[in-house]
Coordinates of C-alpha atoms and ligand atoms in Angstrom, one line a residue:
M1 CA 90.1 114.1 85.7
A2 CA 90.9 110.2 84.7
V3 CA 93.1 108.4 87.4
G4 CA 96.8 108.3 86.2
V5 CA 100.0 107.9 87.8
F6 CA 100.4 110.8 90.4
E7 CA 97.1 110.1 91.8
L8 CA 98.3 106.2 92.6
F9 CA 101.3 107.5 93.7
S10 CA 101.4 111.0 95.9
V11 CA 103.0 111.9 98.9
G12 CA 101.2 112.1 102.2
I13 CA 101.6 111.2 105.9
G14 CA 101.4 107.8 107.8
P15 CA 99.8 105.7 108.5
S16 CA 97.0 105.0 105.9
S17 CA 95.3 106.6 102.8
S18 CA 92.2 105.8 103.4
H19 CA 91.8 106.6 107.2
T20 CA 94.9 109.3 107.3
V21 CA 95.9 110.9 104.0
G22 CA 91.7 111.3 102.7
P23 CA 90.2 112.2 105.7
M24 CA 93.2 115.1 105.9
R25 CA 92.5 115.9 102.2
A26 CA 88.6 116.1 102.9
G27 CA 89.2 117.9 105.9
A28 CA 91.0 120.5 104.1
V29 CA 88.4 120.8 101.3
F30 CA 85.9 121.6 104.0
A31 CA 88.3 124.5 105.4
R32 CA 89.0 126.0 101.9
E33 CA 85.3 126.5 101.4
L34 CA 85.2 128.0 104.7
R35 CA 87.7 130.4 104.3
E36 CA 86.5 130.7 100.2
A37 CA 83.0 131.9 101.1
G38 CA 82.6 135.5 101.3
A39 CA 86.0 136.1 99.8
D40 CA 83.9 137.2 96.4
G41 CA 81.7 140.2 98.7
G42 CA 79.5 137.5 99.7
P43 CA 78.6 136.5 103.1
S44 CA 81.8 134.7 105.2
Y45 CA 81.1 131.8 106.4
L46 CA 83.9 131.8 108.9
D47 CA 82.9 135.2 111.1
R48 CA 79.6 133.6 111.8
V49 CA 81.0 129.9 113.2
A50 CA 80.9 129.4 116.6
S51 CA 81.2 125.7 117.1
L52 CA 82.0 122.9 114.8
R53 CA 80.9 119.0 114.9
V54 CA 82.4 115.7 113.5
D55 CA 80.5 112.6 112.8
L56 CA 82.8 110.0 111.6
Y57 CA 81.0 106.4 110.2
G58 CA 81.6 102.9 109.6
S59 CA 85.2 102.0 109.4
L60 CA 87.2 105.8 110.1
A61 CA 85.1 105.4 113.4
A62 CA 86.0 101.7 114.5
T63 CA 89.6 102.0 113.7
G64 CA 90.9 106.2 113.4
R65 CA 92.0 106.3 116.7
G66 CA 94.7 103.9 115.7
H67 CA 94.9 104.9 112.1
G68 CA 95.4 108.6 113.3
T69 CA 91.9 109.6 111.6
F70 CA 90.9 111.7 114.5
T71 CA 94.5 114.0 114.5
A72 CA 94.4 113.9 110.4
V73 CA 90.8 115.4 110.5
L74 CA 91.5 118.0 113.0
L75 CA 94.7 119.0 111.0
G76 CA 92.8 119.2 107.6
L77 CA 90.0 121.3 109.2
E78 CA 93.0 123.5 110.1
G79 CA 93.8 123.6 106.7
F80 CA 96.7 122.0 106.3
E81 CA 97.3 119.5 103.2
P82 CA 98.5 115.8 103.3
E83 CA 101.1 116.5 100.2
E84 CA 102.1 119.3 102.0
I85 CA 102.5 118.8 105.9
L86 CA 105.7 118.1 107.4
P87 CA 106.5 115.8 110.3
D88 CA 107.4 118.4 112.6
Q89 CA 103.9 120.6 111.5
V90 CA 102.1 117.3 112.7
E91 CA 103.9 117.1 116.0
E92 CA 103.9 120.7 116.5
R93 CA 100.1 121.2 115.6
L94 CA 99.2 118.4 118.0
T95 CA 100.4 119.0 120.6
S96 CA 99.3 122.6 120.7
I97 CA 95.6 121.7 120.1
A98 CA 96.4 118.8 123.3
E99 CA 97.7 121.5 125.3
T100 CA 95.6 124.0 124.9
G101 CA 92.0 122.5 124.2
K102 CA 91.7 124.6 120.6
M103 CA 92.0 124.2 117.4
N104 CA 92.6 126.8 114.4
L105 CA 89.9 126.1 112.3
A106 CA 90.7 126.9 108.3
G107 CA 94.0 128.0 110.1
S108 CA 91.9 131.5 110.9
L109 CA 89.4 131.2 113.5
V110 CA 90.5 130.0 116.8
L111 CA 87.8 127.4 118.2
P112 CA 87.8 125.5 121.3
Y113 CA 88.0 121.4 120.1
S114 CA 89.5 118.4 120.7
V115 CA 89.5 114.6 119.4
E116 CA 87.4 113.8 122.6
E117 CA 84.6 116.0 120.6
M118 CA 84.2 113.9 117.9
V119 CA 80.7 111.5 117.4
L120 CA 81.8 108.1 116.4
H121 CA 79.2 106.0 114.7
P122 CA 81.4 102.9 114.0
L123 CA 78.3 99.9 113.2
T124 CA 76.5 103.1 111.1
V125 CA 77.7 102.4 107.3
L126 CA 76.5 105.6 105.0
P127 CA 75.3 104.2 101.6
R128 CA 78.4 105.2 99.4
H129 CA 81.0 103.8 101.3
T130 CA 81.9 102.7 104.4
N131 CA 84.5 105.2 105.5
G132 CA 82.0 108.3 105.5
M133 CA 82.8 111.4 107.7
T134 CA 80.4 114.6 108.0
F135 CA 81.6 118.1 109.0
T136 CA 78.7 120.7 110.0
V137 CA 80.0 124.1 111.7
F138 CA 77.1 126.4 113.7
D139 CA 76.6 129.6 114.3
S140 CA 75.8 130.9 118.5
Q141 CA 72.0 130.7 117.7
D142 CA 73.3 126.2 116.5
E143 CA 72.1 127.0 113.3
V144 CA 74.2 125.3 110.3
V145 CA 76.6 127.5 108.5
H146 CA 78.1 124.8 106.1
K147 CA 78.1 120.8 106.2
A148 CA 79.4 118.4 104.0
T149 CA 79.9 114.5 104.1
F150 CA 83.0 113.3 101.7
F151 CA 84.1 109.6 101.9
S152 CA 87.5 108.6 102.0
V153 CA 87.6 105.7 98.7
G154 CA 91.0 104.5 99.7
G155 CA 94.6 105.8 98.1
G156 CA 94.0 109.0 99.5
F157 CA 91.1 109.6 96.8
I158 CA 88.1 111.6 98.6
V159 CA 84.4 111.5 96.8
R160 CA 81.5 114.3 97.5
E161 CA 78.3 112.8 98.8
G162 CA 76.0 114.3 96.4
E163 CA 78.4 114.4 93.9
E164 CA 79.1 110.8 92.9
D165 CA 78.0 110.8 89.6
S166 CA 79.6 114.1 88.7
A167 CA 82.6 112.7 90.0
Q168 CA 82.2 109.4 87.5
K169 CA 80.8 111.9 85.0
E170 CA 84.2 114.2 85.0
L171 CA 86.2 110.8 85.2
D172 CA 84.4 109.3 82.1
E173 CA 84.8 112.5 80.1
S174 CA 88.5 112.7 80.9
K175 CA 89.3 109.8 80.1
K176 CA 87.6 110.2 76.7
E177 CA 90.4 112.9 76.2
L178 CA 93.2 110.3 77.0
P179 CA 94.6 109.6 73.5
F180 CA 94.7 105.8 74.6
P181 CA 92.2 105.5 77.3
F182 CA 91.4 102.0 78.7
R183 CA 89.3 100.4 81.2
T184 CA 90.7 96.5 81.5
A185 CA 93.9 94.7 80.5
A186 CA 92.4 93.3 77.8
E187 CA 91.7 97.0 76.5
L188 CA 95.7 97.8 77.7
L189 CA 97.2 95.0 75.9
G190 CA 95.2 95.8 72.7
R191 CA 96.3 99.7 72.5
C192 CA 99.8 97.9 73.0
S193 CA 99.4 95.7 70.5
S194 CA 98.0 98.1 67.5
K195 CA 100.2 100.7 68.3
G196 CA 103.3 98.7 68.7
L197 CA 103.9 100.1 72.2
S198 CA 105.1 98.7 75.7
I199 CA 103.0 99.2 78.8
S200 CA 104.7 102.1 80.1
D201 CA 104.7 104.0 76.5
I202 CA 100.7 103.8 76.6
M203 CA 100.8 105.1 79.8
L204 CA 103.7 107.7 79.3
V205 CA 101.3 108.7 76.1
N206 CA 98.5 109.3 78.6
E207 CA 99.8 111.4 81.2
K208 CA 101.5 113.7 78.4
A209 CA 97.9 114.2 77.9
S210 CA 98.3 115.9 81.2
R211 CA 101.9 117.4 81.1
S212 CA 105.2 117.7 79.1
E213 CA 107.5 114.4 79.3
E214 CA 109.8 116.4 81.5
E215 CA 107.5 117.2 83.8
I216 CA 106.5 113.5 83.7
R217 CA 110.5 112.3 84.4
E218 CA 110.8 114.9 86.9
G219 CA 107.9 113.7 88.7
L220 CA 108.2 110.4 88.9
L221 CA 111.7 111.1 90.0
H222 CA 110.5 113.0 92.7
I223 CA 108.4 110.5 93.8
W224 CA 111.3 107.6 94.0
S225 CA 113.2 110.6 95.8
V226 CA 110.4 110.7 98.4
M227 CA 110.5 107.0 98.9
E228 CA 114.6 106.6 99.1
G229 CA 114.1 109.5 101.9
C230 CA 111.1 107.7 103.6
V231 CA 113.9 105.1 104.0
E232 CA 116.5 107.2 105.3
S233 CA 114.6 108.7 107.5
S234 CA 113.3 105.5 108.9
L235 CA 116.7 103.7 109.2
K236 CA 117.9 107.0 111.6
R237 CA 114.7 106.4 114.2
E238 CA 114.9 103.5 116.6
G239 CA 112.5 102.0 119.4
I240 CA 109.0 101.7 119.5
L241 CA 106.4 102.5 117.2
P242 CA 103.6 104.4 118.4
G243 CA 100.0 103.6 119.4
G244 CA 100.8 101.0 122.5
L245 CA 101.7 97.5 120.8
K246 CA 104.6 97.8 121.6
V247 CA 106.0 96.9 118.4
R248 CA 110.0 97.7 117.9
R249 CA 111.3 99.2 115.2
R250 CA 113.7 96.6 113.0
A251 CA 115.0 98.4 110.2
P252 CA 117.9 100.2 111.8
D253 CA 119.0 97.4 113.5
W254 CA 118.6 94.9 110.3
H255 CA 120.7 97.8 108.1
E256 CA 123.0 97.8 110.5
R257 CA 123.9 94.4 110.5
L258 CA 123.4 93.9 106.3
L259 CA 126.3 97.0 106.1
K260 CA 128.5 94.5 108.3
E261 CA 127.7 90.5 106.3
D262 CA 126.9 92.4 103.3
K263 CA 130.0 94.5 102.7
D264 CA 130.5 93.4 98.9
R265 CA 126.8 93.5 98.3
D266 CA 127.0 89.6 97.4
P267 CA 124.1 89.1 95.2
K268 CA 122.6 86.4 97.6
Y269 CA 121.5 89.0 100.1
W270 CA 119.1 90.6 97.7
Q271 CA 115.6 89.5 99.6
E272 CA 117.5 90.8 103.2
W273 CA 117.8 94.2 101.1
V274 CA 114.1 93.8 99.8
N275 CA 113.0 93.0 103.2
L276 CA 115.2 95.6 104.8
I277 CA 113.2 98.0 102.3
A278 CA 110.2 97.4 102.9
L279 CA 110.0 96.8 106.6
A280 CA 112.1 100.8 106.9
V281 CA 109.0 102.4 104.7
N282 CA 106.0 100.5 106.8
E283 CA 107.8 101.4 110.4
E284 CA 107.9 105.1 108.7
N285 CA 104.3 105.1 108.0
A286 CA 103.1 103.3 111.1
S287 CA 104.9 106.3 112.9
G288 CA 103.3 108.9 110.9
G289 CA 106.1 110.0 108.6
R290 CA 106.5 111.0 105.1
V291 CA 105.5 108.3 102.5
V292 CA 104.2 107.9 99.5
T293 CA 101.1 106.3 98.8
A294 CA 101.7 103.2 96.3
P295 CA 98.5 102.7 95.9
T296 CA 97.8 103.1 99.8
N297 CA 100.2 103.4 102.9
G298 CA 99.8 100.5 104.2
A299 CA 100.9 99.1 101.4
A300 CA 103.2 101.7 100.7
G301 CA 106.9 99.4 101.3
I302 CA 105.8 97.0 98.6
I303 CA 106.8 99.2 94.8
P304 CA 109.9 100.9 96.6
A305 CA 111.3 97.4 97.9
V306 CA 110.9 96.1 94.3
L307 CA 112.2 99.1 92.3
Y308 CA 114.9 98.9 94.9
Y309 CA 115.2 95.1 93.5
A310 CA 114.9 96.3 90.1
L311 CA 117.5 99.3 90.5
N312 CA 120.2 97.0 92.5
Y313 CA 119.5 93.0 91.4
A314 CA 118.1 93.3 88.2
P315 CA 120.7 91.7 85.4
G316 CA 122.6 94.4 83.5
M317 CA 122.3 97.0 86.4
E318 CA 125.7 96.2 87.6
N319 CA 127.2 99.1 85.2
A320 CA 124.4 101.5 84.7
T321 CA 124.9 104.5 84.8
Q322 CA 122.4 107.5 86.7
E323 CA 120.5 108.4 83.1
D324 CA 119.8 104.4 82.9
K325 CA 118.8 104.5 86.5
D326 CA 116.5 107.3 85.7
D327 CA 115.2 105.3 83.0
V328 CA 114.2 102.1 85.0
V329 CA 112.5 104.5 88.1
V330 CA 110.1 106.2 85.4
K331 CA 109.6 102.8 83.3
F332 CA 108.7 100.9 86.6
L333 CA 106.5 103.6 87.9
L334 CA 104.5 103.9 84.4
A335 CA 104.2 100.1 84.3
A336 CA 103.3 99.8 87.6
G337 CA 100.5 102.7 87.6
A338 CA 99.2 101.5 84.1
V339 CA 98.2 98.2 86.4
G340 CA 97.2 100.2 89.2
V341 CA 94.7 102.4 87.1
L342 CA 93.1 98.8 86.3
Y343 CA 92.5 98.3 89.9
K344 CA 90.8 101.5 90.3
E345 CA 88.9 101.1 87.7
Q346 CA 87.3 97.4 87.9
A347 CA 87.9 97.0 91.4
S348 CA 88.8 98.6 94.8
I349 CA 92.3 99.9 96.5
S350 CA 90.8 100.1 99.8
G351 CA 91.1 97.8 102.7
A352 CA 87.9 98.8 103.8
E353 CA 85.9 98.0 100.8
V354 CA 87.6 95.0 99.8
G355 CA 90.1 93.5 102.8
C356 CA 93.8 93.8 102.4
Q357 CA 93.9 91.7 98.7
G358 CA 93.0 95.6 97.5
E359 CA 96.0 96.9 99.5
V360 CA 99.0 94.7 99.3
G361 CA 97.8 92.5 96.6
S362 CA 97.1 95.8 94.4
A363 CA 100.8 96.8 95.2
S364 CA 102.4 93.4 94.7
S365 CA 100.3 93.3 91.3
M366 CA 101.5 96.7 90.0
A367 CA 104.9 96.4 91.4
A368 CA 105.4 92.9 89.6
A369 CA 104.0 94.4 86.5
G370 CA 107.0 97.2 87.1
L371 CA 109.4 94.7 87.5
A372 CA 108.5 92.7 84.2
E373 CA 108.5 95.9 82.2
V374 CA 111.9 96.9 83.2
M375 CA 113.3 93.3 83.1
G376 CA 112.1 93.8 79.3
G377 CA 109.0 91.6 79.4
T378 CA 106.7 92.1 76.4
P379 CA 103.3 93.7 77.5
A380 CA 102.1 89.7 77.8
Q381 CA 104.3 88.7 80.3
V382 CA 103.7 92.1 82.1
E383 CA 100.3 91.5 82.3
N384 CA 101.4 87.8 83.3
A385 CA 103.4 88.7 86.1
A386 CA 100.5 91.5 87.6
E387 CA 98.1 88.4 87.6
I388 CA 100.0 86.4 88.8
A389 CA 101.1 88.4 91.8
M390 CA 97.2 89.4 92.7
E391 CA 96.4 85.8 92.2
H392 CA 97.9 84.6 95.3
N393 CA 97.0 87.5 97.5
L394 CA 93.2 86.8 96.4
G395 CA 91.4 86.9 99.6
L396 CA 93.7 88.4 101.9
T397 CA 91.7 90.0 104.7
C398 CA 92.3 93.5 106.5
D399 CA 92.7 92.8 110.3
P400 CA 95.4 94.7 111.6
I401 CA 95.9 94.6 115.7
G402 CA 94.7 97.2 117.6
G403 CA 93.5 98.9 114.2
L404 CA 97.1 100.2 114.0
V405 CA 98.9 99.6 110.7
Q406 CA 101.4 97.6 112.3
V407 CA 100.6 94.6 112.4
P408 CA 100.5 92.2 110.6
C409 CA 100.7 95.6 107.8
I410 CA 104.5 95.6 107.8
E411 CA 105.8 92.5 107.2
R412 CA 103.3 91.8 105.1
N413 CA 104.7 94.7 102.6
A414 CA 107.9 92.5 102.6
I415 CA 106.4 89.1 102.0
A416 CA 104.6 90.8 99.0
A417 CA 107.5 91.9 97.6
A418 CA 109.0 88.6 97.4
K419 CA 105.6 87.6 95.9
A420 CA 105.6 90.2 93.0
I421 CA 109.7 89.3 92.2
N422 CA 108.5 85.7 91.8
A423 CA 105.2 86.4 89.9
A424 CA 107.6 88.7 87.5
K425 CA 110.5 86.3 87.5
M426 CA 107.7 83.2 86.5
A427 CA 106.0 85.5 84.1
L428 CA 109.5 86.2 82.1
W429 CA 110.3 82.7 81.7
G430 CA 107.1 81.9 80.2
D431 CA 106.1 83.3 76.8
G432 CA 103.5 85.7 77.8
T433 CA 100.5 83.2 77.5
H434 CA 98.6 81.8 80.1
R435 CA 95.1 80.2 81.5
V436 CA 93.9 82.9 83.8
S437 CA 93.7 86.7 82.6
L438 CA 94.2 89.6 85.0
D439 CA 91.2 91.4 84.2
E440 CA 89.5 88.2 85.7
V441 CA 91.5 88.2 88.6
I442 CA 90.5 91.4 89.2
V443 CA 87.3 90.9 88.7
T444 CA 87.6 87.8 91.7
M445 CA 89.2 90.1 93.6
R446 CA 86.2 92.8 93.6
E447 CA 83.9 89.6 94.3
T448 CA 85.6 88.3 96.9
G449 CA 86.0 91.8 98.5
R450 CA 81.9 91.3 97.9
D451 CA 81.6 88.8 99.7
M452 CA 84.0 89.0 102.7
S453 CA 82.6 89.6 106.1
S454 CA 82.8 93.4 107.4
K455 CA 85.0 91.7 110.0
Y456 CA 87.6 91.7 108.2
K457 CA 87.7 94.9 106.3
E458 CA 89.4 97.4 108.7
T459 CA 86.7 97.1 111.5
A460 CA 89.5 95.4 114.0
M461 CA 86.5 93.3 114.6
G462 CA 87.9 89.7 113.2
G463 CA 91.0 87.8 112.7
L464 CA 94.5 88.7 114.0
A465 CA 92.9 92.0 116.0
V466 CA 91.0 89.7 118.3
N467 CA 92.6 86.7 118.5
V468 CA 95.7 88.7 119.2
V469 CA 96.3 90.1 123.0
E470 CA 97.3 93.8 122.4
C471 CA 99.0 94.5 125.5
Ligands
LIG1 S1 96.1 94.8 106.9 FE1 96.5 95.8 104.9 S2 94.8 96.8 104.6 FE2 94.4 96.2 106.3 S3 95.5 98.3 107.1 FE3 97.1 96.0 107.2 S4 98.2 97.0 104.9 FE4 96.3 97.9 104.7

């Protein structure tokens, strides 16, 4: 399936799309295979399973504890899907596993197992990707019943070992079926110019290859409502974030203060509101709450914060009807999604692969494009906005303290949201012509990520992670 807007914006739980959502999804695939074997009358796997082994490699092993990888894998192996599991279910199942030392493999086989039994290989990177994991189940004679290796390649996407080529082929095939396939910004701009369409229009036509326009609109409005729900839930939860870093949630206090200081919604407070939204989303993410990957969990606050700006502070929104606002949400997410496709196609959105420039940088670039689009930018101006936002995130390393998605991640989202707004404004003051193209910046991001020391790619072995005392 070609990467589309609903793959880039999917609902999951925090704190990390590559280290929580992807591993849970991989576990759920393995659980489904265990459940389904034998359903057609063939030999059942679950009838034979006596024990389980989980091996985690590279970044998943190095920072998995802080990112909730271990517990996410367990929940996936129980059969839970990241899009559907509720925060209460997470708590209930993890408490039960911790208290009894038993899990419910594939939702039906009670098996003694706990996170302490996972086999960690932090210094071993499997050939395909640093976020590797292998699940193996054995019978009572220690014979392998079923085994699979998966890679969590960023943004909640997973690839199975041995199927990399077929996944790429399937992606290429499905792209051929799109009315306006594009891989680069140059191709995207070419489509816009030859058809006389905007970037969000091109994305909409492509999305219509797999669902109706009404479903697309409803789906995107649902994505926005989950983003809003995430903020709402975060603003009610005070106290310290989990993980031992003792990072205090700031969003509830800031909200209370803003409600007092900005009773009349004076536009001069726009920055404070944008900061608040970014912090609220990322604090909710850091506590394992429900978020939208946009395009990853670590960077989940940027797009909601900039979309909030678009809905509340963009010129002409003062008298907007609900329908106008819905149009803005749809257009914004489609344009942001189109730019997200470019990063998925030409580089990476995985912090473990290219550093934080791939997560926060990509999100900032996508948000800038979305804002420029709804503020009336031409395709060239929208592309310029996306380019400016990424250009000034190049080289951004991933060095979360304690492997937790808290410092620098939470504040970094607010800063990147501000960059996105500024990038859109700068692009809209120009005529779309500019010296450096978005494609050149994307390739530079990819090359910079390739050259970056692995210490700065979600391993918690460099930068702030080693220079700041954790307690
Ligand atoms: S530093 Fe950036 S890439 Fe790394 S975990 Fe935090 S948000 Fe994600």
